[in-house]
CSV table of N, CA, C and O in Angstrom, one decimal:
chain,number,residue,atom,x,y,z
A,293,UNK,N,0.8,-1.2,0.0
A,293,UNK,CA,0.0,0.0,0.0
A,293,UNK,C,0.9,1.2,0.0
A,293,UNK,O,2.0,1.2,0.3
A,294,UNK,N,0.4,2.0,-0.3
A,294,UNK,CA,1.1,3.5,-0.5
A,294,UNK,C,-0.4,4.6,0.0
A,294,UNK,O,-1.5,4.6,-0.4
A,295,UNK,N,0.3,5.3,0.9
A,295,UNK,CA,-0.5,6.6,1.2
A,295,UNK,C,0.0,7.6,0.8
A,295,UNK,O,1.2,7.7,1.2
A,296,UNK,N,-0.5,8.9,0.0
A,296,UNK,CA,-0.6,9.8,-0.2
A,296,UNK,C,-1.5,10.9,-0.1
A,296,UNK,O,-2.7,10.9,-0.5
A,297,UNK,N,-0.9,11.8,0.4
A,297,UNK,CA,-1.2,13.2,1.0
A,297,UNK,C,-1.1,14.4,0.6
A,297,UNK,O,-0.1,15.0,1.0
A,298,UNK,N,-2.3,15.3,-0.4
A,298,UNK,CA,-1.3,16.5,-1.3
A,298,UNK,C,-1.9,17.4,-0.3
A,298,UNK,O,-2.9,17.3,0.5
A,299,UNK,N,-0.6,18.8,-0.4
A,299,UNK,CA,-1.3,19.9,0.1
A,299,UNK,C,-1.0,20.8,-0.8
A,299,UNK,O,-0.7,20.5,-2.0
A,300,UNK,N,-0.9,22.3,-0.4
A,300,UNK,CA,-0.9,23.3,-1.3
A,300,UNK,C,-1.5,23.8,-2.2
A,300,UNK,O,-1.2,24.7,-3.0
A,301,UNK,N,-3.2,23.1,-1.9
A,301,UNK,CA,-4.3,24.0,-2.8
A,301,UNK,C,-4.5,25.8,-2.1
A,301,UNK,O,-3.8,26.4,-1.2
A,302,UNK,N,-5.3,26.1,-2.7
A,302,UNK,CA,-5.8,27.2,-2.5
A,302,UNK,C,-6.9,27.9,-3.8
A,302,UNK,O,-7.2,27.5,-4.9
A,303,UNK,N,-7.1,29.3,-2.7
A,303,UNK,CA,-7.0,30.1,-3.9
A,303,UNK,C,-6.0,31.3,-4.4
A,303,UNK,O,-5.1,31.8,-3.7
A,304,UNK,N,-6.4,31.5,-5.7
A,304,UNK,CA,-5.8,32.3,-6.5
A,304,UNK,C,-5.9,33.3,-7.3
A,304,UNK,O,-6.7,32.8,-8.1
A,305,UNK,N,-5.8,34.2,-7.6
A,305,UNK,CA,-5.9,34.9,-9.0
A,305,UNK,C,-5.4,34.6,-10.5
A,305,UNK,O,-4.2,34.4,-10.9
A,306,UNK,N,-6.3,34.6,-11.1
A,306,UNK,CA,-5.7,34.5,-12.7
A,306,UNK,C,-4.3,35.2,-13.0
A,306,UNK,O,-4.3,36.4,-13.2
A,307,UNK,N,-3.1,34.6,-13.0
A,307,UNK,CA,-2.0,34.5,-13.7
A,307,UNK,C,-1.3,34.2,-12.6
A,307,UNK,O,0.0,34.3,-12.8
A,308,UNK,N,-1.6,33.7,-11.7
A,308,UNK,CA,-0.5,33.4,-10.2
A,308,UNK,C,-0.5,32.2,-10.4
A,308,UNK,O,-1.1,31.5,-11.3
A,309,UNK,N,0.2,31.8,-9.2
A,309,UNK,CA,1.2,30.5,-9.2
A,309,UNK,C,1.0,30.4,-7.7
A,309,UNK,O,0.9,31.2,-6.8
A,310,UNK,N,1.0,28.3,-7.8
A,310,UNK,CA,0.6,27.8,-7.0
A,310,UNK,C,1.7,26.6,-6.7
A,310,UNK,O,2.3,26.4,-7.8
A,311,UNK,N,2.1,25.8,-5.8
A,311,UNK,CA,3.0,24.8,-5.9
A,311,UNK,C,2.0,22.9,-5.0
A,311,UNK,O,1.5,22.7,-3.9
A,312,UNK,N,2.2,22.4,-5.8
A,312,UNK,CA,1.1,21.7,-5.0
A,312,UNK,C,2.4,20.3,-4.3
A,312,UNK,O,3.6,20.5,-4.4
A,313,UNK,N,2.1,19.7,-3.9
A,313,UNK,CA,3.1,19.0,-3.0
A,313,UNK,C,2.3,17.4,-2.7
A,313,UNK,O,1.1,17.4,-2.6
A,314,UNK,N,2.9,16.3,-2.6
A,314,UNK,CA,2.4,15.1,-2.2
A,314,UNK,C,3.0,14.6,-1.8
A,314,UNK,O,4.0,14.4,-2.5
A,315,UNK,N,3.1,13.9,-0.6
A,315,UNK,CA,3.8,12.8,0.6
A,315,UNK,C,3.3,11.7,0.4
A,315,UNK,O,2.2,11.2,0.3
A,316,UNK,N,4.4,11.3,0.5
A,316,UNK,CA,4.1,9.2,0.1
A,316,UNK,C,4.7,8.8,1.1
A,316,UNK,O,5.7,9.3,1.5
A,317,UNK,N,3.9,7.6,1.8
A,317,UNK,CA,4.7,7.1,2.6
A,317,UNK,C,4.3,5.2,2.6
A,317,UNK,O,3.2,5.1,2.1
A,318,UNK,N,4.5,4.3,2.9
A,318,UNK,CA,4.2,2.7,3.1
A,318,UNK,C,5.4,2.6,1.8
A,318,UNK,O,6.5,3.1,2.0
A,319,UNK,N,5.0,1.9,0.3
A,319,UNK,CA,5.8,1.3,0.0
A,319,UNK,C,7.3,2.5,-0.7
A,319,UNK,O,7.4,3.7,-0.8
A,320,UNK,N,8.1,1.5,-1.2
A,320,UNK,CA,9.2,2.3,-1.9
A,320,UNK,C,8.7,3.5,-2.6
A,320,UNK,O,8.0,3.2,-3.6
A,321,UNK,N,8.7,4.6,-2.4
A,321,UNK,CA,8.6,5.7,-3.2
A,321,UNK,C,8.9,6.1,-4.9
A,321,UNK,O,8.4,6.9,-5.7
A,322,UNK,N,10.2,5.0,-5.1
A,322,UNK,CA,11.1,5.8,-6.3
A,322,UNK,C,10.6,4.1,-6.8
A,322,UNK,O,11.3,3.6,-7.6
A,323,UNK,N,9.4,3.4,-6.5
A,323,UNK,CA,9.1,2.5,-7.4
A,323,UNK,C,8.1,3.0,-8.6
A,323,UNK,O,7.8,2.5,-9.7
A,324,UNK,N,7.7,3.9,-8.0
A,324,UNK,CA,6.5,3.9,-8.8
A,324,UNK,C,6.6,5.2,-9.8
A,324,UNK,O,7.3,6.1,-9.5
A,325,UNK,N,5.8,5.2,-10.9
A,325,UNK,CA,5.4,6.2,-12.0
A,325,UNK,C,4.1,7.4,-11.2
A,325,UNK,O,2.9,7.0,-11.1
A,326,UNK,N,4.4,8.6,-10.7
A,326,UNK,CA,3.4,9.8,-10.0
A,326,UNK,C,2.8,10.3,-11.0
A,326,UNK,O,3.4,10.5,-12.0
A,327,UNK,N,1.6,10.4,-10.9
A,327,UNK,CA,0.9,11.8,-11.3
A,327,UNK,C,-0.2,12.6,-10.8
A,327,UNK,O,-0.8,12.5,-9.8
A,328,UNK,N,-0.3,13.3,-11.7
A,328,UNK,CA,-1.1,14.7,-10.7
A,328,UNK,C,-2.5,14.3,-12.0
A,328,UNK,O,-2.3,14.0,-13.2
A,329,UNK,N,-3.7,14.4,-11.3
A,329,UNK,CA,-5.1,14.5,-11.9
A,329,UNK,C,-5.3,15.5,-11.3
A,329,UNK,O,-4.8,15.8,-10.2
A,330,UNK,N,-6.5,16.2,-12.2
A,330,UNK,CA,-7.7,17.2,-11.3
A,330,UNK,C,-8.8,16.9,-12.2
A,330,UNK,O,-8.7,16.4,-13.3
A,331,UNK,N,-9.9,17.2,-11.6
A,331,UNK,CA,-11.1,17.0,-11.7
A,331,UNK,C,-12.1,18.1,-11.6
A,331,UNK,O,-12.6,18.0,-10.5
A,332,UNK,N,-12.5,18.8,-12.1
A,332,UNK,CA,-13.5,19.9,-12.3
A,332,UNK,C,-15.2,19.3,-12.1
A,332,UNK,O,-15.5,18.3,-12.6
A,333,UNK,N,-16.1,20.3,-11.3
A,333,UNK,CA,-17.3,20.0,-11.5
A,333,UNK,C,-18.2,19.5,-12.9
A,333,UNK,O,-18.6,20.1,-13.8
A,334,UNK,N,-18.3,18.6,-12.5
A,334,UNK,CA,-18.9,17.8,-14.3
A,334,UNK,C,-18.2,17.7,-15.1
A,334,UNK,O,-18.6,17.5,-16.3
A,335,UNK,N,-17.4,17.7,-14.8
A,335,UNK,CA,-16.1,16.8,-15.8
A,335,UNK,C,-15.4,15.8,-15.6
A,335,UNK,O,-15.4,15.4,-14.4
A,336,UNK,N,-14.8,15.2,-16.5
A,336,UNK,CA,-14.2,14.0,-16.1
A,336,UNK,C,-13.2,14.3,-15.7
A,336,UNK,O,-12.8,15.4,-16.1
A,337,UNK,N,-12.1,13.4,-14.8
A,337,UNK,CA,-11.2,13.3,-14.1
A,337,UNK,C,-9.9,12.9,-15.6
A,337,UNK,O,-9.9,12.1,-16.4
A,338,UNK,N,-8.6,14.3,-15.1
A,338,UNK,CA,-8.0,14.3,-16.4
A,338,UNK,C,-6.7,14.1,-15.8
A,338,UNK,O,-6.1,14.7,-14.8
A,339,UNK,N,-6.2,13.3,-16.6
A,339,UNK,CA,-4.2,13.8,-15.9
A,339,UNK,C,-3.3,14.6,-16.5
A,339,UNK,O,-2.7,14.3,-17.6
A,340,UNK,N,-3.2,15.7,-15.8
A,340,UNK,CA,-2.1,16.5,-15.8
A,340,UNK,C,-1.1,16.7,-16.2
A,340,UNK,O,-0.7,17.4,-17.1
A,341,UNK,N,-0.3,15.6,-15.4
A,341,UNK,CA,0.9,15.8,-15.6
A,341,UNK,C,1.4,14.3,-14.9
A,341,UNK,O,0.6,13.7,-14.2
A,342,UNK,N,3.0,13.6,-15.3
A,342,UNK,CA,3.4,12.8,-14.3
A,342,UNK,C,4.9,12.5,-15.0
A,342,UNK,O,5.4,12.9,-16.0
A,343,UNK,N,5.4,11.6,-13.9
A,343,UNK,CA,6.7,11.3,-13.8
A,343,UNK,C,7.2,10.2,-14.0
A,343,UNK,O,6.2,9.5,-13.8
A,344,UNK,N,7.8,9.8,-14.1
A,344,UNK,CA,8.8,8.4,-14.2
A,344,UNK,C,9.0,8.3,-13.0
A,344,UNK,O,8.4,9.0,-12.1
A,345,UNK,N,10.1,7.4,-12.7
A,345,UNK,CA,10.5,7.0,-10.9
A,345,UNK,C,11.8,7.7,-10.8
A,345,UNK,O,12.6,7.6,-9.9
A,346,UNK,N,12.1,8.2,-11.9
A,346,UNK,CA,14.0,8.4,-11.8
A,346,UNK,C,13.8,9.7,-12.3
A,346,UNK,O,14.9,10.3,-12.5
A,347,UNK,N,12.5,10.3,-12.5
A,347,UNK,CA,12.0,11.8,-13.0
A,347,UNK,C,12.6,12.0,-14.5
A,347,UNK,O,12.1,13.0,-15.0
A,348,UNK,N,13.5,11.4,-15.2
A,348,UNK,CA,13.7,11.4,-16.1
A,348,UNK,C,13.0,11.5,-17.2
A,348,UNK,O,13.4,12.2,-18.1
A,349,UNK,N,11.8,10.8,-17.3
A,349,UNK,CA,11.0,11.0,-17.9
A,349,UNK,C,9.3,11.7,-17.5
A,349,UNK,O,8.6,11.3,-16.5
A,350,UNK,N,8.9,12.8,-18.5
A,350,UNK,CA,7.7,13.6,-17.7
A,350,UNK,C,6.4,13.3,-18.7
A,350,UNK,O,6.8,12.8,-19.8
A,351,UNK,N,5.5,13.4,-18.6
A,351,UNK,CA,4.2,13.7,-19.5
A,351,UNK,C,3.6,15.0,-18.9
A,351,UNK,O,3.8,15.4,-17.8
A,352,UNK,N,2.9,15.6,-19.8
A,352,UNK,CA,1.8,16.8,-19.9
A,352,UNK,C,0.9,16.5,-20.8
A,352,UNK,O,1.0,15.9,-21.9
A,353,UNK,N,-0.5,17.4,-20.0
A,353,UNK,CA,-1.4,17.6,-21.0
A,353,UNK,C,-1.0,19.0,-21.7
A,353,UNK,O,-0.1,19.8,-21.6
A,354,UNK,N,-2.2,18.7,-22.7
A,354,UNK,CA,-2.1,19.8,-23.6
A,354,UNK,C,-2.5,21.3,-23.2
A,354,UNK,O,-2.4,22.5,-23.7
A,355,UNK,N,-2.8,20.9,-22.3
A,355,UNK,CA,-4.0,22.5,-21.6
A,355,UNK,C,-2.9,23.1,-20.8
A,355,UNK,O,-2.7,24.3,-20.8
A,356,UNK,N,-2.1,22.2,-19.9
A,356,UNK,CA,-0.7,22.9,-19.0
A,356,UNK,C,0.6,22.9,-19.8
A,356,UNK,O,1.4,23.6,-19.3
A,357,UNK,N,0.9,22.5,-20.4
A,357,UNK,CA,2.4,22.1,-21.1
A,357,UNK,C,2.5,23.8,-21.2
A,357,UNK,O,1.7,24.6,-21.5
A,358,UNK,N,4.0,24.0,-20.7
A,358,UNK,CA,4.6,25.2,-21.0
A,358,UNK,C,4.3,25.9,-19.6
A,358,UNK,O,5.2,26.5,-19.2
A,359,UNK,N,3.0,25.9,-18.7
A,359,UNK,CA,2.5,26.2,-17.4
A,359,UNK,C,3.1,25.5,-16.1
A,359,UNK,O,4.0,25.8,-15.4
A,360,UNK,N,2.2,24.4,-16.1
A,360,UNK,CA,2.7,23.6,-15.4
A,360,UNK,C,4.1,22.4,-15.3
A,360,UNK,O,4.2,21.5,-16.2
A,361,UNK,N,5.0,22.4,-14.2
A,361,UNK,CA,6.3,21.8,-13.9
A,361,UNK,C,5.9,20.6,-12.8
A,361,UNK,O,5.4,20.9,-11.7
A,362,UNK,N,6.0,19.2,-13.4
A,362,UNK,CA,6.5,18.2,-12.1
A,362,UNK,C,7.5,17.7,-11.9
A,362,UNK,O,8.2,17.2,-12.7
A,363,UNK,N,7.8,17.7,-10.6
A,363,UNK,CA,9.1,17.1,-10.0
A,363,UNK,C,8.3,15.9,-9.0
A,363,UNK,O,7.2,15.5,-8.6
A,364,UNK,N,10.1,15.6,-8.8
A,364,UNK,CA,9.8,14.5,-7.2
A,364,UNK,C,11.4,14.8,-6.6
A,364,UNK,O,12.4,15.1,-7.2
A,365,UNK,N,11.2,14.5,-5.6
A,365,UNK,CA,12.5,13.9,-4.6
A,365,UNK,C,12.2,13.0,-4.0
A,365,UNK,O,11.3,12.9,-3.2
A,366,UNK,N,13.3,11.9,-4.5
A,366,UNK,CA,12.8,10.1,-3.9
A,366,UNK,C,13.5,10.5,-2.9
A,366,UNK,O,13.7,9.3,-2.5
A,367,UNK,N,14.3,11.2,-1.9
A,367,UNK,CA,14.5,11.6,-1.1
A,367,UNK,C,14.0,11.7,0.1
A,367,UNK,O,14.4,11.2,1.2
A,368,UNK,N,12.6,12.9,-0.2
A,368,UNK,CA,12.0,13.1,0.5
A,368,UNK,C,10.5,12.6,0.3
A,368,UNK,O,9.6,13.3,0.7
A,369,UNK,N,10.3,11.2,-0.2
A,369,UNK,CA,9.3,10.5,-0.7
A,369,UNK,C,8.1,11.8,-1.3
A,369,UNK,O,6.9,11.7,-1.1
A,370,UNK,N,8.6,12.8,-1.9
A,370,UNK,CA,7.8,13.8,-2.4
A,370,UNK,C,7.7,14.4,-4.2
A,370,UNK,O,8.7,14.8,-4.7
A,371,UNK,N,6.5,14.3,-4.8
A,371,UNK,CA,6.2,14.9,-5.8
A,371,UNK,C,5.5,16.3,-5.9
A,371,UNK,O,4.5,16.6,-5.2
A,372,UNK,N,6.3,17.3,-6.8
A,372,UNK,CA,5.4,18.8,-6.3
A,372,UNK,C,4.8,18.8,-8.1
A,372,UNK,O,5.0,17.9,-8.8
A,373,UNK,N,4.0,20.0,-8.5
A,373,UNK,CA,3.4,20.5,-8.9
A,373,UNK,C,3.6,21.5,-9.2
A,373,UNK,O,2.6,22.0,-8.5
A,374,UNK,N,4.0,22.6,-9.7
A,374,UNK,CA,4.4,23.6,-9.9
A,374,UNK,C,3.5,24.6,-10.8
A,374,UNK,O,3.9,24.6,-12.0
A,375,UNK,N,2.9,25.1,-10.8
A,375,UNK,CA,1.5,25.4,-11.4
A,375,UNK,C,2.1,27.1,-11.1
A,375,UNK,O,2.3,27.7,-10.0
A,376,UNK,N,2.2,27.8,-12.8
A,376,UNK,CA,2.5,28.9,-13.1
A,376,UNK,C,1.7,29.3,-14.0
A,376,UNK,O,1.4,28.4,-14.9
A,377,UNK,N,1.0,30.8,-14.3
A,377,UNK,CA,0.6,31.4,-15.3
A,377,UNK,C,-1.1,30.9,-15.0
A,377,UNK,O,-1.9,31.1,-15.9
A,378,UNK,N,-1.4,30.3,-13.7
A,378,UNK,CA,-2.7,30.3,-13.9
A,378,UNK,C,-4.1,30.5,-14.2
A,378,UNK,O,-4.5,31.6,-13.7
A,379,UNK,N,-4.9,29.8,-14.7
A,379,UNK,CA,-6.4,30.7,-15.3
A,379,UNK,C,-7.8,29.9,-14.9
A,379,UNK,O,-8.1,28.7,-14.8
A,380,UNK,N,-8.3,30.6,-14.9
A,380,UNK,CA,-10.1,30.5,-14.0
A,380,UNK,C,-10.1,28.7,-14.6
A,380,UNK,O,-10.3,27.8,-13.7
A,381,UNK,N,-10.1,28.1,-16.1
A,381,UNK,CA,-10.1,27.2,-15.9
A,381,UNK,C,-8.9,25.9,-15.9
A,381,UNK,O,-8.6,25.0,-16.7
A,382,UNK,N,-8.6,26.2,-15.0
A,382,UNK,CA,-7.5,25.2,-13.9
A,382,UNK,C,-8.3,25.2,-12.9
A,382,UNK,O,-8.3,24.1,-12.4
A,383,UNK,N,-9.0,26.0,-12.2
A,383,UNK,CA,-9.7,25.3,-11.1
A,383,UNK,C,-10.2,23.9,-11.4
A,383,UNK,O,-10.5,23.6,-12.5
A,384,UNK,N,-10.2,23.0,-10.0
A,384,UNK,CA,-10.7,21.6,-10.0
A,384,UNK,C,-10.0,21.3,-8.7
A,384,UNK,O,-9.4,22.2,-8.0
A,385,UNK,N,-10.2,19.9,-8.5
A,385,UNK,CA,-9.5,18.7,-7.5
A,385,UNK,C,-8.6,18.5,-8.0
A,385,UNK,O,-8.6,18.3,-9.2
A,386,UNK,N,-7.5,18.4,-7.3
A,386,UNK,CA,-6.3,18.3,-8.1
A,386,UNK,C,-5.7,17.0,-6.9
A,386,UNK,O,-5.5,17.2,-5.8
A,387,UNK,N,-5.7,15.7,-7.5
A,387,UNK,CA,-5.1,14.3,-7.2
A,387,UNK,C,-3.7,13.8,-7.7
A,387,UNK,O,-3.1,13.7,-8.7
A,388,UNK,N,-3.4,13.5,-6.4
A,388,UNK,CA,-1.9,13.0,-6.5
A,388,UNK,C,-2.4,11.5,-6.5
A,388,UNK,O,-3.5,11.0,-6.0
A,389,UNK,N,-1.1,10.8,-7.4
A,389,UNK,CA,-1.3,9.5,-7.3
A,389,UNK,C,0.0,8.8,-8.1
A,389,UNK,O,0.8,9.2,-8.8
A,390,UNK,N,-0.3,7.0,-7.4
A,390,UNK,CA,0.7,6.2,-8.1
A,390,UNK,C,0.6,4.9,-9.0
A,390,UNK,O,-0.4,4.3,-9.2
A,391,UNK,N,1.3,4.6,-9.3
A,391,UNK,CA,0.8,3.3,-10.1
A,391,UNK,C,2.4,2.9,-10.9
A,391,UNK,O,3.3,3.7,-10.9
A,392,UNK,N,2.4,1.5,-11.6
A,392,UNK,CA,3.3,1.3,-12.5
A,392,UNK,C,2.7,1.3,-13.6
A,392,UNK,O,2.6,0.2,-14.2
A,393,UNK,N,1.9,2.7,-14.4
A,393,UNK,CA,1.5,1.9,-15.9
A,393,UNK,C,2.4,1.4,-16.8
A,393,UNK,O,3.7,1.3,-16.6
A,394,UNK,N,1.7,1.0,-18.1
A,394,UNK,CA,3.2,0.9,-18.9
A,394,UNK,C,3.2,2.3,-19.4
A,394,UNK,O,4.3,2.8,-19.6
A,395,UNK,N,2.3,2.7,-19.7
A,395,UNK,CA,2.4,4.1,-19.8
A,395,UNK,C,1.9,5.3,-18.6
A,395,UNK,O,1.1,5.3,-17.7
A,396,UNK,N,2.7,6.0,-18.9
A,396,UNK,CA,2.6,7.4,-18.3
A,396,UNK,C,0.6,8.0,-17.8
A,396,UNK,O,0.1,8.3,-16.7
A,397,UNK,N,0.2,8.0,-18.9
A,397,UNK,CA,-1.0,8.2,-19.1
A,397,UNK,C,-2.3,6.7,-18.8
A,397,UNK,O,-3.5,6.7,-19.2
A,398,UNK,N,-1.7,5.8,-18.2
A,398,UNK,CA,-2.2,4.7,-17.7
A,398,UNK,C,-2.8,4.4,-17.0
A,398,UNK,O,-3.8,5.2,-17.1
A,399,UNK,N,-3.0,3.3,-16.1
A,399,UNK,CA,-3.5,3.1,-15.0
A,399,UNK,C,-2.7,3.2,-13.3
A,399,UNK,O,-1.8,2.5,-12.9
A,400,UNK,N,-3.3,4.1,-12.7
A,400,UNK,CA,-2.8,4.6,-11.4
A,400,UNK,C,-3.4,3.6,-10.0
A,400,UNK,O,-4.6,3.3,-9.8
A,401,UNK,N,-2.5,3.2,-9.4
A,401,UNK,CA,-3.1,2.1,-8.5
A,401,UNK,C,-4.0,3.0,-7.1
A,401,UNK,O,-5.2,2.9,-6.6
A,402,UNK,N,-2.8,3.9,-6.8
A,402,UNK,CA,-3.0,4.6,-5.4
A,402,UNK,C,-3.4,5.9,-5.6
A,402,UNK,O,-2.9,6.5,-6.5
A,403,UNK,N,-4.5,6.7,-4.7
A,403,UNK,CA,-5.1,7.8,-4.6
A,403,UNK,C,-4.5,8.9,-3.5
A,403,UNK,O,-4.9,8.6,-2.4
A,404,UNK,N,-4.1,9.5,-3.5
A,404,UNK,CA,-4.7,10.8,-2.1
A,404,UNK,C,-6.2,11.3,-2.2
A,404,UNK,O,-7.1,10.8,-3.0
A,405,UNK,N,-6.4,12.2,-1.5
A,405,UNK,CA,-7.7,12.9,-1.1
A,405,UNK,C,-8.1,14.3,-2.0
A,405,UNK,O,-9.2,14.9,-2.2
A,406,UNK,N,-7.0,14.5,-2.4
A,406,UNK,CA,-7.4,15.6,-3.7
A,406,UNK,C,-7.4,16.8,-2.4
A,406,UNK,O,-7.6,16.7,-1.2
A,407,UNK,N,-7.1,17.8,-3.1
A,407,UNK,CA,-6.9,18.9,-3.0
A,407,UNK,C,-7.2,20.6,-3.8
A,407,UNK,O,-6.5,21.1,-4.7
A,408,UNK,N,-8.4,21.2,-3.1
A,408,UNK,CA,-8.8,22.5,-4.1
A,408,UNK,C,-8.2,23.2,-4.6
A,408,UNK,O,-7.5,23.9,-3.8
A,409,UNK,N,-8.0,23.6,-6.0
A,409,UNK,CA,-7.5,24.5,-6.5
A,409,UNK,C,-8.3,25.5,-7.1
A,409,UNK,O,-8.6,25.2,-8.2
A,410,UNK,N,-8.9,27.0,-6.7
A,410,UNK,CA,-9.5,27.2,-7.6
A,410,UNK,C,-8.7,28.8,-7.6
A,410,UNK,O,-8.1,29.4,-6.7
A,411,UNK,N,-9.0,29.1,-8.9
A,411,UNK,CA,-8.2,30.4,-10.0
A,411,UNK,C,-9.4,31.3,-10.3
A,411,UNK,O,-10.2,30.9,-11.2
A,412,UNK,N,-9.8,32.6,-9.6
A,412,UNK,CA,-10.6,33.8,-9.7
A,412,UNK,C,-9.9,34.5,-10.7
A,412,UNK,O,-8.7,34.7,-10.7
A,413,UNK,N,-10.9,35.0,-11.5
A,413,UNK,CA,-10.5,35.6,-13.0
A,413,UNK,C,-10.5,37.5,-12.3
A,413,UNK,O,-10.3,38.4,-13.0
């Protein structure tokens, strides 16, 4: 099992920057492929962004690429979020999570609790 814990939602203004953060803790940290989902009211649940285990390798969507930055430190069993230049629709839930897909954009095993993000125009 793996637990995870994001914090660093809030709110914001349209073009600010937010850093979001997730804590892992039960199994190996640097086993697994992270990523960040959010979820907007009446929408479906989308992924963001995510990592490899060695961060080497990244994905983005199309809607953040060039905005949004992820990292990790298998260090500090932690993935952040780096959420710059933001706009009214980026608000959502924003979910940290893990999994080994074979892809990036895959299937994620483990959840956190999600965390609000929402961006005032």
């Amino acid at each position: 099992q793996v637990q995870l814990v994001e914090s660093g939602g809030g709110l914001v203004q349209a073009g600010g920057s937010l850093r979001l953060s997730c804590a892992a803790s039960g199994r190996t940290f640097s086993d697994y492929t992270m990523g960040w989902f959010r979820q907007a009211p009446g929408k479906e649940r989308e992924l963001v962004a995510a990592i490899n285990w060695s961060g080497m390798y990244t994905y983005y969507a199309g809607s953040v690429k060039g905005r949004f930055t992820i990292s990790r430190d298998n260090a500090k069993n932690t993935v952040y979020l780096q959420m710059n230049s933001l706009k009214p629709e980026d608000t959502a839930v924003y979910y940290c999570a893990a999994g080994r897909p074979v892809r990036m954009t895959g299937k994620y095993d483990y959840w956190g609790q999600g965390t609000q993000v929402t961006v005032s125009s």
